[in-house]
PDB file of C-alpha atoms and ligand atoms in Angstrom:
ATOM      1  CA  MET A   1       0.000   0.000   0.000  1.00  0.00           C
ATOM      2  CA  GLY A   2       1.424   3.335  -1.057  1.00  0.00           C
ATOM      3  CA  LYS A   3       0.706   6.888  -0.061  1.00  0.00           C
ATOM      4  CA  HIS A   4      -2.735   8.320  -0.695  1.00  0.00           C
ATOM      5  CA  ALA A   5      -4.052  11.839  -0.625  1.00  0.00           C
ATOM      6  CA  GLY A   6      -5.943  13.040   2.408  1.00  0.00           C
ATOM      7  CA  CYS A   7      -9.353  12.732   0.779  1.00  0.00           C
ATOM      8  CA  LEU A   8      -9.610   9.107   1.949  1.00  0.00           C
ATOM      9  CA  ALA A   9     -11.154   8.479   5.368  1.00  0.00           C
ATOM     10  CA  PRO A  10     -11.041   4.761   6.162  1.00  0.00           C
ATOM     11  CA  ASP A  11     -13.250   3.071   8.743  1.00  0.00           C
ATOM     12  CA  LYS A  12     -11.514  -0.254   8.015  1.00  0.00           C
ATOM     13  CA  ALA A  13      -7.861  -0.569   7.015  1.00  0.00           C
ATOM     14  CA  ARG A  14      -8.700  -2.518   3.860  1.00  0.00           C
ATOM     15  CA  PHE A  15     -10.486   0.526   2.452  1.00  0.00           C
ATOM     16  CA  MET A  16      -7.074   1.967   1.547  1.00  0.00           C
ATOM     17  CA  ASP A  17      -6.430  -1.049  -0.684  1.00  0.00           C
ATOM     18  CA  PHE A  18      -9.352   0.076  -2.855  1.00  0.00           C
ATOM     19  CA  PHE A  19      -7.162   2.863  -4.289  1.00  0.00           C
ATOM     20  CA  PRO A  20      -3.822   2.858  -6.097  1.00  0.00           C
ATOM     21  CA  ALA A  21      -0.868   4.590  -4.527  1.00  0.00           C
ATOM     22  CA  GLY A  22      -1.112   8.335  -4.937  1.00  0.00           C
ATOM     23  CA  ALA A  23      -4.841   8.322  -5.674  1.00  0.00           C
ATOM     24  CA  ALA A  24      -6.191  11.820  -5.176  1.00  0.00           C
ATOM     25  CA  LEU A  25      -9.400  13.667  -5.859  1.00  0.00           C
ATOM     26  CA  THR A  26      -9.157  15.838  -8.986  1.00  0.00           C
ATOM     27  CA  LYS A  27     -11.596  18.562 -10.013  1.00  0.00           C
ATOM     28  CA  LEU A  28     -12.339  18.045 -13.705  1.00  0.00           C
ATOM     29  CA  ALA A  29     -14.809  20.836 -14.365  1.00  0.00           C
ATOM     30  CA  THR A  30     -16.813  23.446 -12.491  1.00  0.00           C
ATOM     31  CA  GLY A  31     -19.409  26.179 -12.997  1.00  0.00           C
ATOM     32  CA  PHE A  32     -22.586  24.109 -12.614  1.00  0.00           C
ATOM     33  CA  VAL A  33     -25.495  24.779 -10.272  1.00  0.00           C
ATOM     34  CA  TRP A  34     -26.429  21.186  -9.451  1.00  0.00           C
ATOM     35  CA  ALA A  35     -24.465  18.516 -11.301  1.00  0.00           C
ATOM     36  CA  GLU A  36     -26.160  15.102 -11.433  1.00  0.00           C
ATOM     37  CA  GLY A  37     -26.574  11.918 -13.419  1.00  0.00           C
ATOM     38  CA  PRO A  38     -23.052  10.957 -14.553  1.00  0.00           C
ATOM     39  CA  VAL A  39     -22.917   8.217 -17.210  1.00  0.00           C
ATOM     40  CA  TRP A  40     -19.820   6.904 -18.969  1.00  0.00           C
ATOM     41  CA  PHE A  41     -19.411   6.067 -22.696  1.00  0.00           C
ATOM     42  CA  SER A  42     -16.250   4.017 -22.987  1.00  0.00           C
ATOM     43  CA  GLU A  43     -16.383   3.852 -26.807  1.00  0.00           C
ATOM     44  CA  LEU A  44     -16.402   7.664 -26.899  1.00  0.00           C
ATOM     45  CA  ASN A  45     -14.078   8.111 -23.906  1.00  0.00           C
ATOM     46  CA  GLU A  46     -16.752  10.514 -22.672  1.00  0.00           C
ATOM     47  CA  LEU A  47     -18.690  11.350 -19.525  1.00  0.00           C
ATOM     48  CA  ARG A  48     -22.143  12.890 -19.768  1.00  0.00           C
ATOM     49  CA  PHE A  49     -23.973  14.478 -16.868  1.00  0.00           C
ATOM     50  CA  SER A  50     -26.824  16.855 -16.065  1.00  0.00           C
ATOM     51  CA  ASP A  51     -26.723  20.423 -14.775  1.00  0.00           C
ATOM     52  CA  ILE A  52     -30.356  20.427 -13.717  1.00  0.00           C
ATOM     53  CA  PRO A  53     -31.181  24.067 -12.830  1.00  0.00           C
ATOM     54  CA  ASN A  54     -29.310  25.295 -15.916  1.00  0.00           C
ATOM     55  CA  ASN A  55     -31.459  22.977 -18.049  1.00  0.00           C
ATOM     56  CA  ARG A  56     -28.479  21.461 -19.847  1.00  0.00           C
ATOM     57  CA  MET A  57     -26.662  18.205 -20.265  1.00  0.00           C
ATOM     58  CA  MET A  58     -22.884  18.373 -20.406  1.00  0.00           C
ATOM     59  CA  ARG A  59     -20.135  16.139 -21.697  1.00  0.00           C
ATOM     60  CA  TRP A  60     -16.528  15.878 -20.663  1.00  0.00           C
ATOM     61  CA  SER A  61     -13.686  13.906 -22.129  1.00  0.00           C
ATOM     62  CA  PRO A  62     -10.021  13.814 -21.177  1.00  0.00           C
ATOM     63  CA  VAL A  63      -9.195  14.773 -24.775  1.00  0.00           C
ATOM     64  CA  ALA A  64     -11.791  17.418 -25.659  1.00  0.00           C
ATOM     65  CA  GLY A  65     -12.593  18.723 -22.191  1.00  0.00           C
ATOM     66  CA  LEU A  66     -16.001  20.187 -21.381  1.00  0.00           C
ATOM     67  CA  SER A  67     -18.814  21.006 -23.797  1.00  0.00           C
ATOM     68  CA  THR A  68     -22.623  21.169 -23.838  1.00  0.00           C
ATOM     69  CA  PHE A  69     -24.297  17.973 -25.014  1.00  0.00           C
ATOM     70  CA  ARG A  70     -27.913  19.197 -25.079  1.00  0.00           C
ATOM     71  CA  GLN A  71     -29.619  22.451 -24.132  1.00  0.00           C
ATOM     72  CA  PRO A  72     -32.426  22.734 -23.255  1.00  0.00           C
ATOM     73  CA  SER A  73     -32.343  19.289 -21.739  1.00  0.00           C
ATOM     74  CA  GLN A  74     -35.837  19.123 -20.199  1.00  0.00           C
ATOM     75  CA  ARG A  75     -33.871  19.256 -16.940  1.00  0.00           C
ATOM     76  CA  THR A  76     -32.619  15.702 -17.128  1.00  0.00           C
ATOM     77  CA  ASN A  77     -31.437  14.193 -13.869  1.00  0.00           C
ATOM     78  CA  GLY A  78     -30.119  10.605 -13.673  1.00  0.00           C
ATOM     79  CA  HIS A  79     -28.885   8.635 -16.676  1.00  0.00           C
ATOM     80  CA  THR A  80     -27.868   5.092 -17.436  1.00  0.00           C
ATOM     81  CA  ARG A  81     -27.408   2.944 -20.551  1.00  0.00           C
ATOM     82  CA  ASP A  82     -29.590   0.189 -21.922  1.00  0.00           C
ATOM     83  CA  ARG A  83     -28.304  -3.173 -23.146  1.00  0.00           C
ATOM     84  CA  GLU A  84     -27.699  -1.719 -26.619  1.00  0.00           C
ATOM     85  CA  GLY A  85     -25.654   1.097 -25.107  1.00  0.00           C
ATOM     86  CA  ASN A  86     -28.228   3.841 -25.671  1.00  0.00           C
ATOM     87  CA  MET A  87     -28.644   6.526 -23.035  1.00  0.00           C
ATOM     88  CA  ILE A  88     -31.697   6.288 -20.762  1.00  0.00           C
ATOM     89  CA  SER A  89     -32.570   9.554 -19.007  1.00  0.00           C
ATOM     90  CA  CYS A  90     -34.855  10.759 -16.230  1.00  0.00           C
ATOM     91  CA  GLU A  91     -36.364  14.140 -17.051  1.00  0.00           C
ATOM     92  CA  HIS A  92     -37.805  16.569 -14.514  1.00  0.00           C
ATOM     93  CA  GLY A  93     -39.080  18.983 -17.166  1.00  0.00           C
ATOM     94  CA  GLY A  94     -40.654  16.295 -19.327  1.00  0.00           C
ATOM     95  CA  ARG A  95     -41.687  14.293 -16.235  1.00  0.00           C
ATOM     96  CA  CYS A  96     -40.679  11.232 -18.190  1.00  0.00           C
ATOM     97  CA  VAL A  97     -38.093   8.574 -18.934  1.00  0.00           C
ATOM     98  CA  SER A  98     -36.500   8.936 -22.361  1.00  0.00           C
ATOM     99  CA  ARG A  99     -34.011   7.193 -24.613  1.00  0.00           C
ATOM    100  CA  THR A 100     -31.309   8.816 -26.730  1.00  0.00           C
ATOM    101  CA  TYR A 101     -29.882   6.432 -29.322  1.00  0.00           C
ATOM    102  CA  MET A 102     -26.219   6.429 -30.191  1.00  0.00           C
ATOM    103  CA  ASP A 103     -27.089   7.987 -33.571  1.00  0.00           C
ATOM    104  CA  GLY A 104     -28.837  10.873 -31.835  1.00  0.00           C
ATOM    105  CA  ARG A 105     -32.452   9.793 -32.288  1.00  0.00           C
ATOM    106  CA  TYR A 106     -34.581  10.546 -29.235  1.00  0.00           C
ATOM    107  CA  GLU A 107     -37.809   9.096 -27.897  1.00  0.00           C
ATOM    108  CA  VAL A 108     -39.947   9.326 -24.773  1.00  0.00           C
ATOM    109  CA  LEU A 109     -40.444   5.890 -23.213  1.00  0.00           C
ATOM    110  CA  ALA A 110     -42.919   6.557 -20.405  1.00  0.00           C
ATOM    111  CA  THR A 111     -44.787   9.532 -18.948  1.00  0.00           C
ATOM    112  CA  HIS A 112     -47.644   8.043 -16.894  1.00  0.00           C
ATOM    113  CA  TRP A 113     -48.600   5.352 -14.432  1.00  0.00           C
ATOM    114  CA  ASN A 114     -52.237   4.390 -14.066  1.00  0.00           C
ATOM    115  CA  GLY A 115     -53.287   7.310 -16.252  1.00  0.00           C
ATOM    116  CA  LYS A 116     -51.450   9.874 -14.128  1.00  0.00           C
ATOM    117  CA  ARG A 117     -48.252  11.771 -14.889  1.00  0.00           C
ATOM    118  CA  PHE A 118     -45.076  10.895 -13.054  1.00  0.00           C
ATOM    119  CA  ASN A 119     -43.815  13.450 -10.520  1.00  0.00           C
ATOM    120  CA  SER A 120     -40.236  13.940 -11.746  1.00  0.00           C
ATOM    121  CA  PRO A 121     -38.246  10.765 -12.469  1.00  0.00           C
ATOM    122  CA  ASN A 122     -34.931  11.053 -10.648  1.00  0.00           C
ATOM    123  CA  ASP A 123     -32.633   8.117 -11.217  1.00  0.00           C
ATOM    124  CA  VAL A 124     -32.616   4.964 -13.304  1.00  0.00           C
ATOM    125  CA  VAL A 125     -30.976   1.573 -13.844  1.00  0.00           C
ATOM    126  CA  VAL A 126     -31.442  -1.030 -16.561  1.00  0.00           C
ATOM    127  CA  LYS A 127     -31.601  -4.712 -15.688  1.00  0.00           C
ATOM    128  CA  SER A 128     -29.942  -7.301 -17.934  1.00  0.00           C
ATOM    129  CA  ASP A 129     -33.389  -8.312 -19.268  1.00  0.00           C
ATOM    130  CA  GLY A 130     -33.745  -4.777 -20.653  1.00  0.00           C
ATOM    131  CA  THR A 131     -36.326  -3.575 -18.117  1.00  0.00           C
ATOM    132  CA  ILE A 132     -35.870  -0.029 -16.816  1.00  0.00           C
ATOM    133  CA  TRP A 133     -36.185   0.605 -13.057  1.00  0.00           C
ATOM    134  CA  PHE A 134     -36.528   4.183 -11.847  1.00  0.00           C
ATOM    135  CA  THR A 135     -37.516   6.360  -8.904  1.00  0.00           C
ATOM    136  CA  ASP A 136     -40.085   9.180  -8.926  1.00  0.00           C
ATOM    137  CA  PRO A 137     -39.743  11.642  -6.022  1.00  0.00           C
ATOM    138  CA  PRO A 138     -41.206  15.178  -6.327  1.00  0.00           C
ATOM    139  CA  TYR A 139     -37.974  17.226  -6.364  1.00  0.00           C
ATOM    140  CA  GLY A 140     -38.669  18.420  -9.909  1.00  0.00           C
ATOM    141  CA  ILE A 141     -42.217  19.653  -9.207  1.00  0.00           C
ATOM    142  CA  ILE A 142     -42.005  21.250  -5.751  1.00  0.00           C
ATOM    143  CA  SER A 143     -40.348  24.400  -7.127  1.00  0.00           C
ATOM    144  CA  ASP A 144     -39.145  25.894 -10.382  1.00  0.00           C
ATOM    145  CA  HIS A 145     -35.496  25.339  -9.416  1.00  0.00           C
ATOM    146  CA  GLU A 146     -35.062  21.795 -10.694  1.00  0.00           C
ATOM    147  CA  GLY A 147     -38.111  21.589 -12.930  1.00  0.00           C
ATOM    148  CA  ILE A 148     -41.543  23.147 -13.300  1.00  0.00           C
ATOM    149  CA  ARG A 149     -43.718  23.550 -10.227  1.00  0.00           C
ATOM    150  CA  ALA A 150     -46.824  21.401 -10.321  1.00  0.00           C
ATOM    151  CA  GLU A 151     -49.104  19.289  -8.171  1.00  0.00           C
ATOM    152  CA  SER A 152     -48.403  15.583  -7.976  1.00  0.00           C
ATOM    153  CA  GLU A 153     -51.014  13.665  -9.947  1.00  0.00           C
ATOM    154  CA  ILE A 154     -50.063  10.305  -8.473  1.00  0.00           C
ATOM    155  CA  GLY A 155     -49.813  11.634  -4.931  1.00  0.00           C
ATOM    156  CA  LYS A 156     -47.128   9.121  -4.023  1.00  0.00           C
ATOM    157  CA  ASN A 157     -43.395   8.780  -4.577  1.00  0.00           C
ATOM    158  CA  GLN A 158     -42.890   5.303  -5.966  1.00  0.00           C
ATOM    159  CA  VAL A 159     -40.290   3.063  -7.574  1.00  0.00           C
ATOM    160  CA  TYR A 160     -41.254   1.718 -11.003  1.00  0.00           C
ATOM    161  CA  ARG A 161     -40.309  -0.994 -13.447  1.00  0.00           C
ATOM    162  CA  LEU A 162     -40.801  -0.169 -17.126  1.00  0.00           C
ATOM    163  CA  ASP A 163     -40.786  -2.883 -19.770  1.00  0.00           C
ATOM    164  CA  PRO A 164     -39.780  -0.977 -22.921  1.00  0.00           C
ATOM    165  CA  ALA A 165     -40.897  -3.897 -25.098  1.00  0.00           C
ATOM    166  CA  THR A 166     -44.529  -3.496 -24.029  1.00  0.00           C
ATOM    167  CA  GLY A 167     -44.576  -0.038 -22.454  1.00  0.00           C
ATOM    168  CA  GLU A 168     -45.982  -1.543 -19.275  1.00  0.00           C
ATOM    169  CA  VAL A 169     -45.179   0.436 -16.108  1.00  0.00           C
ATOM    170  CA  SER A 170     -45.565  -1.339 -12.770  1.00  0.00           C
ATOM    171  CA  VAL A 171     -44.925  -0.290  -9.171  1.00  0.00           C
ATOM    172  CA  VAL A 172     -42.174  -2.227  -7.403  1.00  0.00           C
ATOM    173  CA  ALA A 173     -42.145  -0.175  -4.176  1.00  0.00           C
ATOM    174  CA  ASP A 174     -44.780   2.224  -2.827  1.00  0.00           C
ATOM    175  CA  ASP A 175     -43.584   2.785   0.734  1.00  0.00           C
ATOM    176  CA  PHE A 176     -40.755   5.295   0.200  1.00  0.00           C
ATOM    177  CA  ASP A 177     -40.764   8.878   1.404  1.00  0.00           C
ATOM    178  CA  ARG A 178     -38.555  10.092  -1.464  1.00  0.00           C
ATOM    179  CA  PRO A 179     -36.888   7.306  -3.435  1.00  0.00           C
ATOM    180  CA  ASN A 180     -33.733   8.479  -5.149  1.00  0.00           C
ATOM    181  CA  GLY A 181     -30.580   6.670  -6.393  1.00  0.00           C
ATOM    182  CA  LEU A 182     -30.725   2.947  -7.124  1.00  0.00           C
ATOM    183  CA  ALA A 183     -28.517   0.077  -8.279  1.00  0.00           C
ATOM    184  CA  PHE A 184     -28.646  -3.699  -8.660  1.00  0.00           C
ATOM    185  CA  SER A 185     -26.162  -6.050  -7.042  1.00  0.00           C
ATOM    186  CA  PRO A 186     -23.813  -7.600  -9.649  1.00  0.00           C
ATOM    187  CA  ASP A 187     -25.919 -10.784  -9.921  1.00  0.00           C
ATOM    188  CA  GLU A 188     -29.158  -8.744  -9.805  1.00  0.00           C
ATOM    189  CA  SER A 189     -30.447 -10.750  -6.862  1.00  0.00           C
ATOM    190  CA  GLU A 190     -30.765  -7.513  -4.895  1.00  0.00           C
ATOM    191  CA  LEU A 191     -31.795  -3.924  -5.587  1.00  0.00           C
ATOM    192  CA  TYR A 192     -30.548  -1.019  -3.468  1.00  0.00           C
ATOM    193  CA  VAL A 193     -32.624   2.179  -3.296  1.00  0.00           C
ATOM    194  CA  ALA A 194     -31.821   5.415  -1.461  1.00  0.00           C
ATOM    195  CA  ASP A 195     -34.534   7.278   0.450  1.00  0.00           C
ATOM    196  CA  SER A 196     -33.645  10.972   0.748  1.00  0.00           C
ATOM    197  CA  GLY A 197     -36.858  12.057   2.495  1.00  0.00           C
ATOM    198  CA  TYR A 198     -34.877  14.064   5.060  1.00  0.00           C
ATOM    199  CA  ALA A 199     -34.068  16.518   2.226  1.00  0.00           C
ATOM    200  CA  ARG A 200     -37.287  18.345   1.360  1.00  0.00           C
ATOM    201  CA  GLY A 201     -35.880  19.966  -1.792  1.00  0.00           C
ATOM    202  CA  HIS A 202     -34.320  23.255  -2.863  1.00  0.00           C
ATOM    203  CA  GLY A 203     -35.451  26.022  -0.538  1.00  0.00           C
ATOM    204  CA  PHE A 204     -37.291  23.646   1.802  1.00  0.00           C
ATOM    205  CA  GLY A 205     -34.382  22.503   3.976  1.00  0.00           C
ATOM    206  CA  PHE A 206     -34.353  19.300   5.999  1.00  0.00           C
ATOM    207  CA  GLU A 207     -36.922  17.664   8.246  1.00  0.00           C
ATOM    208  CA  GLU A 208     -35.931  15.582  11.245  1.00  0.00           C
ATOM    209  CA  GLY A 209     -37.414  12.143  11.475  1.00  0.00           C
ATOM    210  CA  ARG A 210     -37.572  11.632   7.710  1.00  0.00           C
ATOM    211  CA  PRO A 211     -35.599   8.780   6.097  1.00  0.00           C
ATOM    212  CA  ARG A 212     -31.981   9.287   5.114  1.00  0.00           C
ATOM    213  CA  HIS A 213     -30.988   5.747   4.350  1.00  0.00           C
ATOM    214  CA  VAL A 214     -30.375   3.121   1.681  1.00  0.00           C
ATOM    215  CA  ARG A 215     -32.604   0.054   1.624  1.00  0.00           C
ATOM    216  CA  GLY A 216     -31.853  -3.327   0.119  1.00  0.00           C
ATOM    217  CA  PHE A 217     -34.437  -5.703  -1.380  1.00  0.00           C
ATOM    218  CA  LYS A 218     -34.447  -9.227  -2.742  1.00  0.00           C
ATOM    219  CA  VAL A 219     -35.464  -9.262  -6.405  1.00  0.00           C
ATOM    220  CA  VAL A 220     -38.140 -11.943  -6.877  1.00  0.00           C
ATOM    221  CA  ASP A 221     -38.812 -13.468 -10.313  1.00  0.00           C
ATOM    222  CA  GLY A 222     -36.865 -10.596 -11.839  1.00  0.00           C
ATOM    223  CA  LYS A 223     -39.795  -8.232 -11.370  1.00  0.00           C
ATOM    224  CA  ARG A 224     -40.822  -7.848  -7.742  1.00  0.00           C
ATOM    225  CA  LEU A 225     -39.112  -6.702  -4.525  1.00  0.00           C
ATOM    226  CA  ALA A 226     -39.246  -8.402  -1.120  1.00  0.00           C
ATOM    227  CA  GLN A 227     -37.487  -8.511   2.256  1.00  0.00           C
ATOM    228  CA  SER A 228     -36.727  -4.808   2.683  1.00  0.00           C
ATOM    229  CA  ARG A 229     -33.904  -3.960   5.061  1.00  0.00           C
ATOM    230  CA  VAL A 230     -31.988  -0.788   5.869  1.00  0.00           C
ATOM    231  CA  ILE A 231     -28.338  -1.106   4.863  1.00  0.00           C
ATOM    232  CA  ALA A 232     -26.919   2.344   5.523  1.00  0.00           C
ATOM    233  CA  VAL A 233     -28.066   5.426   7.413  1.00  0.00           C
ATOM    234  CA  ILE A 234     -26.357   8.552   6.044  1.00  0.00           C
ATOM    235  CA  GLU A 235     -25.902  10.995   8.913  1.00  0.00           C
ATOM    236  CA  GLU A 236     -24.294  13.663   6.716  1.00  0.00           C
ATOM    237  CA  LYS A 237     -27.370  15.051   4.915  1.00  0.00           C
ATOM    238  CA  VAL A 238     -28.869  12.286   2.732  1.00  0.00           C
ATOM    239  CA  PRO A 239     -27.966   9.496   0.327  1.00  0.00           C
ATOM    240  CA  ASP A 240     -28.523  10.361  -3.352  1.00  0.00           C
ATOM    241  CA  GLY A 241     -27.122   8.443  -6.340  1.00  0.00           C
ATOM    242  CA  LEU A 242     -25.293   5.184  -5.709  1.00  0.00           C
ATOM    243  CA  ARG A 243     -23.288   2.616  -7.654  1.00  0.00           C
ATOM    244  CA  VAL A 244     -22.137  -0.951  -7.032  1.00  0.00           C
ATOM    245  CA  ASP A 245     -18.718  -2.346  -7.922  1.00  0.00           C
ATOM    246  CA  SER A 246     -17.984  -5.761  -9.409  1.00  0.00           C
ATOM    247  CA  GLU A 247     -17.575  -7.351  -5.982  1.00  0.00           C
ATOM    248  CA  GLY A 248     -20.853  -5.953  -4.729  1.00  0.00           C
ATOM    249  CA  LEU A 249     -19.678  -3.076  -2.564  1.00  0.00           C
ATOM    250  CA  LEU A 250     -21.974  -0.038  -2.492  1.00  0.00           C
ATOM    251  CA  TRP A 251     -20.635   3.464  -3.206  1.00  0.00           C
ATOM    252  CA  ILE A 252     -23.185   5.983  -1.938  1.00  0.00           C
ATOM    253  CA  SER A 253     -23.413   9.752  -2.466  1.00  0.00           C
ATOM    254  CA  ALA A 254     -23.546  11.584   0.861  1.00  0.00           C
ATOM    255  CA  GLY A 255     -23.259  15.102   2.211  1.00  0.00           C
ATOM    256  CA  ASP A 256     -19.526  14.902   2.844  1.00  0.00           C
ATOM    257  CA  GLY A 257     -18.436  12.650   0.005  1.00  0.00           C
ATOM    258  CA  VAL A 258     -18.895   9.084  -1.207  1.00  0.00           C
ATOM    259  CA  HIS A 259     -19.409   6.343   1.389  1.00  0.00           C
ATOM    260  CA  CYS A 260     -18.434   2.708   0.800  1.00  0.00           C
ATOM    261  CA  TYR A 261     -20.600  -0.005   2.391  1.00  0.00           C
ATOM    262  CA  THR A 262     -20.759  -3.762   2.260  1.00  0.00           C
ATOM    263  CA  PRO A 263     -24.184  -5.213   1.317  1.00  0.00           C
ATOM    264  CA  GLN A 264     -24.394  -6.311   4.967  1.00  0.00           C
ATOM    265  CA  GLY A 265     -24.287  -2.683   6.065  1.00  0.00           C
ATOM    266  CA  GLU A 266     -20.729  -2.239   7.301  1.00  0.00           C
ATOM    267  CA  ARG A 267     -19.182   1.092   6.376  1.00  0.00           C
ATOM    268  CA  LEU A 268     -15.638   0.591   5.123  1.00  0.00           C
ATOM    269  CA  GLY A 269     -14.673   4.199   4.511  1.00  0.00           C
ATOM    270  CA  ARG A 270     -15.371   7.512   2.796  1.00  0.00           C
ATOM    271  CA  ILE A 271     -13.988   9.560  -0.059  1.00  0.00           C
ATOM    272  CA  LEU A 272     -14.223  13.107   1.252  1.00  0.00           C
ATOM    273  CA  VAL A 273     -15.351  15.678  -1.324  1.00  0.00           C
ATOM    274  CA  PRO A 274     -15.404  19.450  -0.669  1.00  0.00           C
ATOM    275  CA  GLU A 275     -18.954  19.881  -2.049  1.00  0.00           C
ATOM    276  CA  THR A 276     -22.188  17.961  -1.419  1.00  0.00           C
ATOM    277  CA  VAL A 277     -22.223  14.876  -3.628  1.00  0.00           C
ATOM    278  CA  ALA A 278     -25.300  14.089  -5.732  1.00  0.00           C
ATOM    279  CA  ASN A 279     -24.174  11.109  -7.781  1.00  0.00           C
ATOM    280  CA  LEU A 280     -21.248   9.093  -9.103  1.00  0.00           C
ATOM    281  CA  THR A 281     -20.320   6.522 -11.706  1.00  0.00           C
ATOM    282  CA  PHE A 282     -17.400   4.318 -12.622  1.00  0.00           C
ATOM    283  CA  GLY A 283     -15.775   4.976 -15.995  1.00  0.00           C
ATOM    284  CA  GLY A 284     -12.477   5.414 -17.743  1.00  0.00           C
ATOM    285  CA  PHE A 285     -10.365   2.526 -18.942  1.00  0.00           C
ATOM    286  CA  GLY A 286     -11.368  -0.612 -17.083  1.00  0.00           C
ATOM    287  CA  LYS A 287     -14.253   1.212 -15.360  1.00  0.00           C
ATOM    288  CA  SER A 288     -11.971   1.938 -12.415  1.00  0.00           C
ATOM    289  CA  ARG A 289     -12.069   5.729 -12.419  1.00  0.00           C
ATOM    290  CA  MET A 290     -14.827   7.168 -10.233  1.00  0.00           C
ATOM    291  CA  PHE A 291     -16.550  10.299 -11.540  1.00  0.00           C
ATOM    292  CA  ILE A 292     -18.370  12.304  -8.883  1.00  0.00           C
ATOM    293  CA  CYS A 293     -21.019  14.986  -9.460  1.00  0.00           C
ATOM    294  CA  ALA A 294     -20.852  17.323  -6.471  1.00  0.00           C
ATOM    295  CA  THR A 295     -22.947  20.509  -6.576  1.00  0.00           C
ATOM    296  CA  SER A 296     -20.970  22.972  -8.760  1.00  0.00           C
ATOM    297  CA  SER A 297     -18.215  20.610  -9.901  1.00  0.00           C
ATOM    298  CA  VAL A 298     -17.326  17.204 -11.284  1.00  0.00           C
ATOM    299  CA  TYR A 299     -14.473  15.356  -9.611  1.00  0.00           C
ATOM    300  CA  ALA A 300     -12.638  12.118 -10.337  1.00  0.00           C
ATOM    301  CA  ILE A 301     -10.458   9.689  -8.412  1.00  0.00           C
ATOM    302  CA  GLU A 302      -8.648   6.565  -9.562  1.00  0.00           C
ATOM    303  CA  THR A 303      -9.698   3.423  -7.727  1.00  0.00           C
ATOM    304  CA  ALA A 304      -8.635  -0.195  -7.659  1.00  0.00           C
ATOM    305  CA  ARG A 305     -12.279  -1.235  -8.037  1.00  0.00           C
ATOM    306  CA  THR A 306     -14.320  -1.978 -11.159  1.00  0.00           C
ATOM    307  CA  GLY A 307     -17.800  -0.616 -11.724  1.00  0.00           C
ATOM    308  CA  ALA A 308     -20.519  -3.246 -12.076  1.00  0.00           C
ATOM    309  CA  GLN A 309     -22.823  -1.211 -14.269  1.00  0.00           C
ATOM    310  CA  TRP A 310     -23.453  -2.074 -17.908  1.00  0.00           C
ATOM    311  CA  PRO A 311     -21.765  -1.684 -20.377  1.00  0.00           C
TER     312      PRO A 311
HETATM  313 MG1  LIG B   1     -30.814  11.692  -7.380  1.00  0.00          MG
END
């Protein structure tokens, strides 16, 4: 084990082995209001992410640097990629889940459940069977900061499963306060979902007694959730986006950085980040570089882990 920069705060000694010698947090780009939704395109050597209040989607590459990918962006939030590599996006402005093909074509995949509009889809993952799982808290409709103010039609903040082959949208969890980031375990036997209910949204502050934790579920028959348990309580503000590495460790956005947990709920350590973290993803060569969206800036750190997300 070599020397590391001071951004690493281990709870267990082995946490330091998760990073190469000299690993340090680097600021890649800044000037955003609320950076979110990082997604990596290895074939393009490119990161894309949202700047929600500025209604734009950005891209960054180590070769070309920073540029605007799409503006207006319908205030996209979280992104992921489907099994064909296309970009799947949650949109606050469109209150929908959309797909952007690699050739630039764009389509809306889902806007409603049970005849009612979604609140403001927040974050999304795609299962290996092609189904799209996403969360729908109200952060994009409670003010005009991250979307367009509106009443909730559904009246609940649920987690959904969308089958893009049929268009069918079904509820997989209806007992969240404000479901947020989510990720499958590497074998997809479990789904992890953050509840950020403690954060009431821009301008509304925090409310004691509300959830600020990540829950784990068993995935039953590939389409239902069971056996809910709390894995991690985030004392520093709330959990937001999260990712899983190839050995099943959870990397969770938190107020003071990125927290690493085992699926059993043991915290192994933290990457400390100078701004509140909203989301992260693994990318770069070998999916071992962690990209972190933190308020006004995007940061990166080399790890000795490998992201589990497709592709
Ligand atoms: Mg989020």
